[in-house]
Amino acid sequence: MAKSEDAPKLQVKIFSPRETYYDGDADALSGANDTGSFDVLPLHHNFMTLLKAGEVSVVRGEKKQSYKIEKGLLHVKDNVATVFLDV
C-alpha cells in the first residue's frame, strides 16, 4: 500500500489580479457553485465552473486553509486546479 506522501497531489493556485493566496500542492480543493458544494481531488476530470460567494478551502494532510470569496472561476485540467478570483 502506498504511503500518503506517495499519493498523487493536486496542484492548486488561488489568486486575484492583486494577490496570490495559495500556490502549492493539496489533497483536495472545496468550493460551491450553483448546484451546491463540491470537492476536487487529485486526478479529477477536467472541469470548469463559476464559484459562488462563500469559501474555497484547500486541504493538505491534516491542515485546512479557507479563503472567503465573493466570486471566482475554477478551472481544473491535467491535475492542476486554478481559481481566478475577482474576475
PDB file of C-alpha atoms in Angstrom:
ATOM      1  CA  MET A   1       0.000   0.000   0.000  1.00  0.00           C
ATOM      2  CA  ALA A   2       1.325   3.455  -0.919  1.00  0.00           C
ATOM      3  CA  LYS A   3       2.139   5.907   1.831  1.00  0.00           C
ATOM      4  CA  SER A   4       0.193   9.168   1.824  1.00  0.00           C
ATOM      5  CA  GLU A   5       3.389  11.001   0.807  1.00  0.00           C
ATOM      6  CA  ASP A   6       3.423   8.878  -2.365  1.00  0.00           C
ATOM      7  CA  ALA A   7      -0.225   9.586  -3.220  1.00  0.00           C
ATOM      8  CA  PRO A   8      -0.780  11.957  -6.134  1.00  0.00           C
ATOM      9  CA  LYS A   9      -1.287  15.602  -5.216  1.00  0.00           C
ATOM     10  CA  LEU A  10      -3.445  18.221  -6.858  1.00  0.00           C
ATOM     11  CA  GLN A  11      -1.583  21.397  -7.829  1.00  0.00           C
ATOM     12  CA  VAL A  12      -3.644  24.395  -6.679  1.00  0.00           C
ATOM     13  CA  LYS A  13      -3.286  28.106  -7.343  1.00  0.00           C
ATOM     14  CA  ILE A  14      -5.748  30.630  -5.920  1.00  0.00           C
ATOM     15  CA  PHE A  15      -5.171  34.215  -6.986  1.00  0.00           C
ATOM     16  CA  SER A  16      -6.692  37.563  -7.910  1.00  0.00           C
ATOM     17  CA  PRO A  17      -5.247  40.329 -10.082  1.00  0.00           C
ATOM     18  CA  ARG A  18      -3.752  41.814  -6.891  1.00  0.00           C
ATOM     19  CA  GLU A  19      -2.606  38.833  -4.837  1.00  0.00           C
ATOM     20  CA  THR A  20      -1.746  35.127  -4.813  1.00  0.00           C
ATOM     21  CA  TYR A  21      -3.471  33.440  -1.876  1.00  0.00           C
ATOM     22  CA  TYR A  22      -2.263  29.860  -2.347  1.00  0.00           C
ATOM     23  CA  ASP A  23       0.167  28.195  -4.731  1.00  0.00           C
ATOM     24  CA  GLY A  24       1.166  24.611  -3.980  1.00  0.00           C
ATOM     25  CA  ASP A  25       0.078  21.016  -3.769  1.00  0.00           C
ATOM     26  CA  ALA A  26      -3.061  19.792  -1.997  1.00  0.00           C
ATOM     27  CA  ASP A  27      -5.039  16.678  -1.182  1.00  0.00           C
ATOM     28  CA  ALA A  28      -8.355  18.388  -2.002  1.00  0.00           C
ATOM     29  CA  LEU A  29      -9.959  21.682  -3.001  1.00  0.00           C
ATOM     30  CA  SER A  30     -13.533  22.502  -1.935  1.00  0.00           C
ATOM     31  CA  GLY A  31     -15.919  25.159  -3.139  1.00  0.00           C
ATOM     32  CA  ALA A  32     -19.520  25.794  -4.150  1.00  0.00           C
ATOM     33  CA  ASN A  33     -21.293  26.586  -7.397  1.00  0.00           C
ATOM     34  CA  ASP A  34     -24.978  26.988  -8.316  1.00  0.00           C
ATOM     35  CA  THR A  35     -25.591  23.240  -7.911  1.00  0.00           C
ATOM     36  CA  GLY A  36     -24.019  23.024  -4.441  1.00  0.00           C
ATOM     37  CA  SER A  37     -20.781  22.194  -2.665  1.00  0.00           C
ATOM     38  CA  PHE A  38     -18.133  20.046  -4.319  1.00  0.00           C
ATOM     39  CA  ASP A  39     -14.625  18.691  -3.833  1.00  0.00           C
ATOM     40  CA  VAL A  40     -11.842  18.388  -6.382  1.00  0.00           C
ATOM     41  CA  LEU A  41      -9.397  15.561  -5.652  1.00  0.00           C
ATOM     42  CA  PRO A  42      -6.126  14.566  -7.333  1.00  0.00           C
ATOM     43  CA  LEU A  43      -6.621  13.144 -10.840  1.00  0.00           C
ATOM     44  CA  HIS A  44     -10.074  14.793 -11.113  1.00  0.00           C
ATOM     45  CA  HIS A  45     -11.641  15.009 -14.569  1.00  0.00           C
ATOM     46  CA  ASN A  46     -11.195  18.275 -16.438  1.00  0.00           C
ATOM     47  CA  PHE A  47     -13.734  20.714 -15.020  1.00  0.00           C
ATOM     48  CA  MET A  48     -14.681  24.392 -15.166  1.00  0.00           C
ATOM     49  CA  THR A  49     -17.254  26.259 -13.081  1.00  0.00           C
ATOM     50  CA  LEU A  50     -18.224  29.642 -11.689  1.00  0.00           C
ATOM     51  CA  LEU A  51     -17.823  29.788  -7.914  1.00  0.00           C
ATOM     52  CA  LYS A  52     -20.460  31.263  -5.621  1.00  0.00           C
ATOM     53  CA  ALA A  53     -19.708  33.666  -2.788  1.00  0.00           C
ATOM     54  CA  GLY A  54     -18.577  31.801   0.296  1.00  0.00           C
ATOM     55  CA  GLU A  55     -15.370  29.900   0.904  1.00  0.00           C
ATOM     56  CA  VAL A  56     -12.819  27.974  -1.089  1.00  0.00           C
ATOM     57  CA  SER A  57     -10.845  25.507   1.031  1.00  0.00           C
ATOM     58  CA  VAL A  58      -7.544  23.747   0.427  1.00  0.00           C
ATOM     59  CA  VAL A  59      -6.853  20.534   2.358  1.00  0.00           C
ATOM     60  CA  ARG A  60      -3.285  19.392   2.773  1.00  0.00           C
ATOM     61  CA  GLY A  61      -2.776  16.497   5.184  1.00  0.00           C
ATOM     62  CA  GLU A  62      -4.461  17.390   8.460  1.00  0.00           C
ATOM     63  CA  LYS A  63      -4.480  21.130   7.657  1.00  0.00           C
ATOM     64  CA  LYS A  64      -7.304  23.038   6.026  1.00  0.00           C
ATOM     65  CA  GLN A  65      -6.939  26.619   4.782  1.00  0.00           C
ATOM     66  CA  SER A  66     -10.105  28.512   3.864  1.00  0.00           C
ATOM     67  CA  TYR A  67     -10.419  31.711   1.863  1.00  0.00           C
ATOM     68  CA  LYS A  68     -13.560  33.875   1.771  1.00  0.00           C
ATOM     69  CA  ILE A  69     -14.518  34.780  -1.779  1.00  0.00           C
ATOM     70  CA  GLU A  70     -17.128  36.961  -3.455  1.00  0.00           C
ATOM     71  CA  LYS A  71     -16.935  35.256  -6.848  1.00  0.00           C
ATOM     72  CA  GLY A  72     -14.497  33.264  -8.896  1.00  0.00           C
ATOM     73  CA  LEU A  73     -13.793  30.871 -11.716  1.00  0.00           C
ATOM     74  CA  LEU A  74     -12.350  27.399 -11.160  1.00  0.00           C
ATOM     75  CA  HIS A  75     -10.501  25.585 -13.937  1.00  0.00           C
ATOM     76  CA  VAL A  76      -9.238  22.014 -13.455  1.00  0.00           C
ATOM     77  CA  LYS A  77      -7.099  20.383 -16.136  1.00  0.00           C
ATOM     78  CA  ASP A  78      -4.342  17.765 -16.008  1.00  0.00           C
ATOM     79  CA  ASN A  79      -4.290  17.662 -12.179  1.00  0.00           C
ATOM     80  CA  VAL A  80      -3.930  21.462 -11.887  1.00  0.00           C
ATOM     81  CA  ALA A  81      -6.731  23.477 -10.238  1.00  0.00           C
ATOM     82  CA  THR A  82      -6.654  27.219 -10.844  1.00  0.00           C
ATOM     83  CA  VAL A  83      -9.017  29.564  -9.018  1.00  0.00           C
ATOM     84  CA  PHE A  84      -9.303  33.041 -10.528  1.00  0.00           C
ATOM     85  CA  LEU A  85     -10.866  35.484  -8.022  1.00  0.00           C
ATOM     86  CA  ASP A  86     -12.439  38.895  -8.611  1.00  0.00           C
ATOM     87  CA  VAL A  87     -12.893  38.343 -12.344  1.00  0.00           C
TER      88      VAL A  87
END
